[in-house]
Amino acid sequence: MGCLDHWQPVLLARNLGKKPVAVRLCGKDVVLFRTRSGKVAALEDICPHRRMRLSLGSVVGERLRCMYHGWTFDCEGAGESPASPKLYTCAQKYDVLEKHHAIWVKSVGSTPEFPAFEIDGYHNVCNLQHRAQAPLELVVDNFCEIEHTPTTHAFFGYPLERMHEVEVGFYPTDRTVRVVNRGPRKHVSWFLRAVLGIGGNHQFRDEWTTHFSPVYSVYDHWWQDPDSGAESRVRFRLYIFFVPRDDEETTIFTFAYTKSRYWGPAGGARLLGWLMRRKLDYEIRLDVGILNGLADKNPHVEGMKLSRFDRVLGLNRDRINRIYRGFASMGVTGDISEVDAGMPRPKIS
Ligand code: FES
Ligand SMILES: [Fe+2]
């Protein structure tokens, strides 16, 4: 399998209206359009006639019309020229799906499984799209370690002065990497403590599993009393997809869900949705600011001085190369064992 062979989100569905939209996936320019009957299609964003961008054209009924000479293309890419009716032409198409409030694209002929959303009992509270000026690997690095949370984040994560108390565990399988963190929580305002039901001695719990076809992490965030096991009133589950636009930019799609013990069929999802949209958008923008500011955007770990939280970098790279990009495993070392040697073993149950 190659990068284009996985089902990947390329646009939030609410952003595809009557006009075609240009997106970029793994270095390929793709045009998305929605026909008058509501069908969604994806074609290579180049007219086979004289290479105009099809995304600058318009939707006419069930077809996309190129703005240069008026040739039109249906959802399968089959083209017609008004000036040469017998001429056969075809634009390259992609398989496309509208699901979970997003438009998903893959190459024709590949047969990957669609990512499984395990959201029974959860309510969708917001869906977000951000763009980082950094390659896939460096974006995944940022979203898969919590050492940056004290200094980068306002809400999620752990306090800097107690970071040494945070326990971290890594649980890789052949196709996934699970990371489990537990430690003292950050200061949370009285309002949020009340809304989320966070107790005075609750710890912050932060666990996620990263998958690689396509590349995405499923995060569970909650607060918990370490002695009694009592949990906060609200849990968050985030599906975050990391989608390369090309070798230098990555789109980050966030699908946010909550499960709460509030009364009502949606468990206060409307209030939580408003809160989550604000908080999450802000927190992810902070991550994007960090990524945009990196001095060196070389995706390799060789030469980095890595900490006990960074073991995941090598585990992820191995699976990105092998499963997502379809390369033979190249083995990633990095300076991990030396740093790890002096650290206590993770004690997470
Ligand atoms: S370039 Fe598209 S119709 Fe001519
Ligand atoms: Fe972050």
Short mmCIF file of C-alpha atoms and ligand atoms in Angstrom, two decimals:
data_model
loop_
_atom_site.label_atom_id
_atom_site.label_comp_id
_atom_site.label_asym_id
_atom_site.label_seq_id
_atom_site.Cartn_x
_atom_site.Cartn_y
_atom_site.Cartn_z
CA MET A 1 0.00 0.00 0.00
CA GLY A 2 1.09 3.56 -0.66
CA CYS A 3 0.04 6.85 0.93
CA LEU A 4 -2.92 7.37 -1.41
CA ASP A 5 -4.33 3.89 -0.83
CA HIS A 6 -5.89 4.58 2.60
CA TRP A 7 -9.22 6.27 3.32
CA GLN A 8 -8.17 9.75 4.44
CA PRO A 9 -10.23 12.84 5.29
CA VAL A 10 -9.46 15.76 2.98
CA LEU A 11 -12.19 18.29 3.84
CA LEU A 12 -14.91 18.82 6.42
CA ALA A 13 -18.19 18.19 4.62
CA ARG A 14 -19.65 21.54 5.68
CA ASN A 15 -17.00 23.25 3.53
CA LEU A 16 -18.15 21.61 0.29
CA GLY A 17 -21.08 23.62 -1.05
CA LYS A 18 -22.06 24.45 -4.62
CA LYS A 19 -18.56 25.42 -5.72
CA PRO A 20 -15.75 22.91 -6.34
CA VAL A 21 -12.98 22.88 -3.73
CA ALA A 22 -9.27 22.21 -4.30
CA VAL A 23 -7.54 19.98 -1.75
CA ARG A 24 -4.07 18.47 -1.65
CA LEU A 25 -3.30 14.90 -0.60
CA CYS A 26 0.19 13.37 -0.51
CA GLY A 27 1.46 15.81 -3.14
CA LYS A 28 -1.54 15.34 -5.47
CA ASP A 29 -3.96 18.14 -6.31
CA VAL A 30 -7.54 16.92 -6.10
CA VAL A 31 -10.80 18.73 -6.87
CA LEU A 32 -13.92 17.86 -4.88
CA PHE A 33 -17.37 18.74 -6.11
CA ARG A 34 -20.94 18.11 -5.09
CA THR A 35 -23.45 17.66 -7.91
CA ARG A 36 -26.92 19.17 -7.89
CA SER A 37 -28.37 15.84 -6.71
CA GLY A 38 -25.92 15.86 -3.77
CA LYS A 39 -23.43 13.25 -4.99
CA VAL A 40 -19.80 13.96 -4.07
CA ALA A 41 -16.94 13.29 -6.51
CA ALA A 42 -13.15 13.64 -6.51
CA LEU A 43 -11.00 14.08 -9.62
CA GLU A 44 -7.40 15.02 -10.27
CA ASP A 45 -7.37 18.81 -10.31
CA ILE A 46 -6.11 19.20 -13.85
CA CYS A 47 -8.09 19.30 -17.07
CA PRO A 48 -6.83 16.73 -19.59
CA HIS A 49 -7.35 19.30 -22.38
CA ARG A 50 -4.91 22.12 -21.64
CA ARG A 51 -4.18 21.58 -17.92
CA MET A 52 -6.49 24.17 -16.39
CA ARG A 53 -7.31 23.71 -12.70
CA LEU A 54 -10.73 22.06 -12.66
CA SER A 55 -11.30 23.51 -9.17
CA LEU A 56 -11.63 26.95 -10.80
CA GLY A 57 -14.58 25.68 -12.86
CA SER A 58 -18.21 25.28 -11.84
CA VAL A 59 -20.77 22.57 -11.19
CA VAL A 60 -23.43 22.26 -13.89
CA GLY A 61 -26.08 19.72 -12.91
CA GLU A 62 -24.27 16.41 -12.42
CA ARG A 63 -21.03 17.52 -14.07
CA LEU A 64 -18.00 19.70 -13.39
CA ARG A 65 -17.27 22.28 -16.11
CA CYS A 66 -13.74 23.49 -16.81
CA MET A 67 -13.63 27.27 -16.95
CA TYR A 68 -11.15 27.43 -19.84
CA HIS A 69 -12.98 25.85 -22.83
CA GLY A 70 -16.10 24.46 -21.18
CA TRP A 71 -15.35 20.74 -21.31
CA THR A 72 -17.37 18.89 -18.67
CA PHE A 73 -16.66 15.81 -16.53
CA ASP A 74 -18.99 13.48 -14.66
CA CYS A 75 -18.33 11.89 -11.25
CA GLU A 76 -16.39 9.05 -12.91
CA GLY A 77 -14.16 11.53 -14.74
CA ALA A 78 -15.71 10.88 -18.20
CA GLY A 79 -15.34 14.07 -20.23
CA GLU A 80 -17.23 15.77 -23.05
CA SER A 81 -16.13 18.64 -25.26
CA PRO A 82 -18.91 20.93 -26.54
CA ALA A 83 -16.74 21.82 -29.54
CA SER A 84 -15.74 18.21 -30.41
CA PRO A 85 -18.65 15.93 -29.41
CA LYS A 86 -16.94 12.76 -30.68
CA LEU A 87 -13.75 13.29 -28.72
CA TYR A 88 -13.24 10.87 -25.82
CA THR A 89 -11.45 12.14 -22.75
CA CYS A 90 -11.22 11.22 -19.10
CA ALA A 91 -9.98 12.92 -15.93
CA GLN A 92 -8.40 10.71 -13.27
CA LYS A 93 -10.89 9.95 -10.49
CA TYR A 94 -10.53 9.02 -6.82
CA ASP A 95 -12.86 6.95 -4.67
CA VAL A 96 -14.77 9.24 -2.35
CA LEU A 97 -17.01 8.89 0.72
CA GLU A 98 -18.90 11.37 2.87
CA LYS A 99 -18.87 10.08 6.44
CA HIS A 100 -18.50 11.40 10.00
CA HIS A 101 -19.01 14.98 8.72
CA ALA A 102 -16.01 14.78 6.37
CA ILE A 103 -15.11 13.94 2.76
CA TRP A 104 -12.76 10.95 2.54
CA VAL A 105 -10.66 10.03 -0.51
CA LYS A 106 -8.50 7.11 -1.64
CA SER A 107 -7.00 5.81 -4.87
CA VAL A 108 -9.18 3.70 -7.15
CA GLY A 109 -8.52 -0.03 -6.81
CA SER A 110 -7.12 -0.10 -3.27
CA THR A 111 -9.12 -2.04 -0.67
CA PRO A 112 -8.28 -0.67 2.79
CA GLU A 113 -10.66 -0.91 5.72
CA PHE A 114 -12.39 2.31 6.65
CA PRO A 115 -11.17 3.54 10.08
CA ALA A 116 -13.43 2.18 12.82
CA PHE A 117 -15.08 4.83 15.00
CA GLU A 118 -15.91 3.28 18.38
CA ILE A 119 -18.34 5.87 19.64
CA ASP A 120 -21.21 3.95 21.21
CA GLY A 121 -22.52 6.10 24.07
CA TYR A 122 -20.54 9.14 22.84
CA HIS A 123 -21.89 12.32 21.24
CA ASN A 124 -20.15 14.23 18.48
CA VAL A 125 -19.52 17.74 19.79
CA CYS A 126 -17.31 19.30 17.10
CA ASN A 127 -15.17 18.61 14.04
CA LEU A 128 -12.15 20.74 13.23
CA GLN A 129 -9.57 21.13 10.47
CA HIS A 130 -6.12 22.74 10.93
CA ARG A 131 -3.02 22.93 8.79
CA ALA A 132 0.57 22.68 10.07
CA GLN A 133 3.66 23.63 8.11
CA ALA A 134 5.52 20.45 9.03
CA PRO A 135 5.85 16.93 7.58
CA LEU A 136 3.64 14.08 8.79
CA GLU A 137 6.20 12.54 11.15
CA LEU A 138 6.86 15.76 13.08
CA VAL A 139 3.13 16.43 13.46
CA VAL A 140 2.55 12.91 14.78
CA ASP A 141 5.51 13.38 17.16
CA ASN A 142 3.83 16.44 18.63
CA PHE A 143 0.48 14.74 19.13
CA CYS A 144 2.01 11.57 20.61
CA GLU A 145 3.99 12.86 23.58
CA ILE A 146 2.88 14.85 26.61
CA GLU A 147 6.18 16.46 27.62
CA HIS A 148 5.17 19.58 25.65
CA THR A 149 1.79 19.93 27.38
CA PRO A 150 2.95 22.01 30.41
CA THR A 151 4.49 24.73 28.24
CA THR A 152 2.35 24.56 25.09
CA HIS A 153 -1.14 23.87 26.38
CA ALA A 154 -3.54 25.83 28.52
CA PHE A 155 -6.01 23.10 29.47
CA PHE A 156 -4.88 19.55 28.63
CA GLY A 157 -1.77 17.99 30.11
CA TYR A 158 0.37 18.24 33.21
CA PRO A 159 2.01 21.02 35.30
CA LEU A 160 5.70 21.67 34.51
CA GLU A 161 6.88 21.64 38.16
CA ARG A 162 5.43 18.13 38.66
CA MET A 163 6.23 16.70 35.22
CA HIS A 164 8.78 14.30 36.76
CA GLU A 165 5.90 12.56 38.58
CA VAL A 166 4.06 11.72 35.36
CA GLU A 167 4.07 8.03 34.49
CA VAL A 168 4.20 6.94 30.87
CA GLY A 169 3.83 3.49 29.33
CA PHE A 170 4.19 2.26 25.73
CA TYR A 171 2.28 -0.73 24.38
CA PRO A 172 3.12 -1.36 20.72
CA THR A 173 1.60 -4.08 18.55
CA ASP A 174 2.54 -4.92 14.99
CA ARG A 175 0.04 -2.37 13.64
CA THR A 176 -0.67 0.06 16.51
CA VAL A 177 1.09 1.98 19.26
CA ARG A 178 -0.68 2.64 22.56
CA VAL A 179 0.60 5.28 24.99
CA VAL A 180 -0.73 5.64 28.52
CA ASN A 181 -0.04 8.63 30.78
CA ARG A 182 -1.08 9.44 34.32
CA GLY A 183 -0.09 12.28 36.64
CA PRO A 184 -1.07 15.39 38.58
CA ARG A 185 -3.55 17.60 36.77
CA LYS A 186 -3.09 21.19 35.67
CA HIS A 187 -4.94 24.03 37.32
CA VAL A 188 -8.50 24.07 35.97
CA SER A 189 -10.86 27.00 36.60
CA TRP A 190 -13.69 26.50 39.12
CA PHE A 191 -16.20 26.83 36.26
CA LEU A 192 -14.67 23.98 34.24
CA ARG A 193 -14.18 21.87 37.36
CA ALA A 194 -17.89 22.27 38.08
CA VAL A 195 -19.01 21.58 34.50
CA LEU A 196 -16.68 18.61 33.97
CA GLY A 197 -17.07 17.25 37.51
CA ILE A 198 -13.34 17.28 38.36
CA GLY A 199 -12.63 16.56 42.05
CA GLY A 200 -9.92 18.23 44.16
CA ASN A 201 -7.52 15.26 44.11
CA HIS A 202 -8.28 14.00 40.62
CA GLN A 203 -5.34 13.13 38.37
CA PHE A 204 -5.32 13.75 34.62
CA ARG A 205 -5.60 10.59 32.52
CA ASP A 206 -4.50 10.68 28.94
CA GLU A 207 -4.36 7.53 26.80
CA TRP A 208 -4.29 7.01 23.08
CA THR A 209 -3.76 4.43 20.37
CA THR A 210 -2.20 5.37 17.05
CA HIS A 211 -3.18 3.51 13.87
CA PHE A 212 -1.39 3.69 10.54
CA SER A 213 -3.91 2.92 7.76
CA PRO A 214 -4.43 5.88 7.61
CA VAL A 215 -2.37 7.62 10.31
CA TYR A 216 -4.63 8.63 13.21
CA SER A 217 -4.75 8.55 16.99
CA VAL A 218 -7.74 7.87 19.21
CA TYR A 219 -7.41 9.80 22.48
CA ASP A 220 -9.28 9.31 25.73
CA HIS A 221 -9.03 12.17 28.23
CA TRP A 222 -10.56 12.17 31.68
CA TRP A 223 -9.82 12.95 35.33
CA GLN A 224 -9.76 10.35 38.08
CA ASP A 225 -9.23 9.98 41.83
CA PRO A 226 -6.17 7.67 42.16
CA ASP A 227 -7.38 6.22 45.46
CA SER A 228 -11.11 5.68 45.00
CA GLY A 229 -11.08 5.35 41.19
CA ALA A 230 -13.96 7.87 40.96
CA GLU A 231 -14.00 9.59 37.55
CA SER A 232 -14.89 13.07 36.32
CA ARG A 233 -18.45 13.54 35.11
CA VAL A 234 -17.24 13.93 31.50
CA ARG A 235 -14.87 11.92 29.29
CA PHE A 236 -13.51 13.05 25.94
CA ARG A 237 -12.72 10.83 22.98
CA LEU A 238 -10.90 12.47 20.07
CA TYR A 239 -10.20 10.94 16.68
CA ILE A 240 -7.33 12.95 15.20
CA PHE A 241 -6.22 12.19 11.63
CA PHE A 242 -2.83 13.31 10.30
CA VAL A 243 -3.04 13.76 6.53
CA PRO A 244 -0.02 14.89 4.51
CA ARG A 245 -0.77 17.59 1.94
CA ASP A 246 2.77 16.98 0.71
CA ASP A 247 6.23 16.51 2.25
CA GLU A 248 6.07 19.91 3.96
CA GLU A 249 2.51 20.41 5.16
CA THR A 250 0.04 18.27 7.08
CA THR A 251 -3.70 18.69 7.62
CA ILE A 252 -5.02 17.78 11.07
CA PHE A 253 -8.65 16.63 11.28
CA THR A 254 -10.22 16.37 14.73
CA PHE A 255 -13.51 14.57 15.40
CA ALA A 256 -14.45 15.21 19.04
CA TYR A 257 -16.88 13.18 21.13
CA THR A 258 -17.97 13.31 24.75
CA LYS A 259 -19.61 10.88 27.12
CA SER A 260 -21.09 12.42 30.22
CA ARG A 261 -23.21 11.57 33.21
CA TYR A 262 -25.41 14.59 32.70
CA TRP A 263 -29.13 14.08 32.42
CA GLY A 264 -30.71 13.99 28.96
CA PRO A 265 -30.24 11.97 25.76
CA ALA A 266 -27.17 13.92 24.65
CA GLY A 267 -25.69 14.29 28.14
CA GLY A 268 -25.28 18.07 27.91
CA ALA A 269 -23.63 17.75 24.50
CA ARG A 270 -24.78 21.18 23.43
CA LEU A 271 -23.02 22.97 26.28
CA LEU A 272 -20.02 20.63 26.06
CA GLY A 273 -19.90 21.14 22.28
CA TRP A 274 -19.63 24.88 22.67
CA LEU A 275 -16.92 24.48 25.29
CA MET A 276 -15.00 21.82 23.38
CA ARG A 277 -15.05 23.71 20.10
CA ARG A 278 -13.48 26.73 21.78
CA LYS A 279 -10.97 24.79 23.88
CA LEU A 280 -9.90 22.28 21.24
CA ASP A 281 -9.55 24.81 18.45
CA TYR A 282 -7.37 26.93 20.74
CA GLU A 283 -5.26 24.00 21.95
CA ILE A 284 -4.63 22.65 18.43
CA ARG A 285 -3.68 26.12 17.21
CA LEU A 286 -1.06 26.14 19.97
CA ASP A 287 0.33 22.84 18.63
CA VAL A 288 0.33 24.24 15.09
CA GLY A 289 2.26 27.30 16.35
CA ILE A 290 4.93 25.02 17.83
CA LEU A 291 5.17 22.95 14.64
CA ASN A 292 5.40 26.02 12.41
CA GLY A 293 8.23 27.30 14.60
CA LEU A 294 10.49 24.23 14.41
CA ALA A 295 14.02 25.21 13.34
CA ASP A 296 14.62 21.98 11.41
CA LYS A 297 11.79 20.15 9.69
CA ASN A 298 13.79 17.09 8.75
CA PRO A 299 11.45 14.22 9.73
CA HIS A 300 14.25 11.85 10.82
CA VAL A 301 14.99 11.32 14.53
CA GLU A 302 18.71 10.72 14.06
CA GLY A 303 20.57 13.56 15.78
CA MET A 304 17.75 14.39 18.22
CA LYS A 305 18.40 14.02 21.96
CA LEU A 306 15.30 12.16 23.06
CA SER A 307 13.64 11.90 26.48
CA ARG A 308 11.76 9.11 28.26
CA PHE A 309 8.53 10.37 26.66
CA ASP A 310 9.97 10.09 23.14
CA ARG A 311 10.25 6.32 22.78
CA VAL A 312 7.04 6.56 20.78
CA LEU A 313 8.77 8.50 17.98
CA GLY A 314 10.68 5.47 16.76
CA LEU A 315 7.72 3.11 17.22
CA ASN A 316 5.51 5.42 15.13
CA ARG A 317 8.07 5.95 12.39
CA ASP A 318 8.55 2.22 11.89
CA ARG A 319 4.78 1.80 11.36
CA ILE A 320 4.39 4.93 9.21
CA ASN A 321 7.08 3.61 6.89
CA ARG A 322 5.86 0.02 6.86
CA ILE A 323 2.06 0.34 6.96
CA TYR A 324 1.25 3.83 5.70
CA ARG A 325 3.97 4.34 3.10
CA GLY A 326 4.38 0.65 2.26
CA PHE A 327 8.18 0.61 2.62
CA ALA A 328 10.14 -2.27 4.09
CA SER A 329 10.92 -1.57 7.77
CA MET A 330 14.03 0.57 7.93
CA GLY A 331 14.62 0.46 11.68
CA VAL A 332 14.68 3.73 13.57
CA THR A 333 17.12 4.10 16.41
CA GLY A 334 17.47 7.62 17.81
CA ASP A 335 19.17 8.30 21.12
CA ILE A 336 16.51 6.68 23.29
CA SER A 337 18.01 3.84 25.32
CA GLU A 338 20.65 6.03 26.93
CA VAL A 339 18.03 8.42 28.30
CA ASP A 340 15.63 5.64 29.21
CA ALA A 341 18.19 3.75 31.26
CA GLY A 342 18.01 5.99 34.31
CA MET A 343 14.25 6.34 34.41
CA PRO A 344 11.90 4.28 36.59
CA ARG A 345 9.90 1.68 34.71
CA PRO A 346 6.33 2.69 33.95
CA LYS A 347 3.92 1.49 36.66
CA ILE A 348 0.70 1.93 34.81
CA SER A 349 -1.94 -0.70 35.21
S1 FES B 1 -8.30 23.35 -20.41
FE1 FES B 1 -10.12 22.55 -19.67
S2 FES B 1 -11.49 22.71 -21.30
FE2 FES B 1 -9.64 23.41 -22.07
FE FE B 2 -0.20 19.21 21.92
#
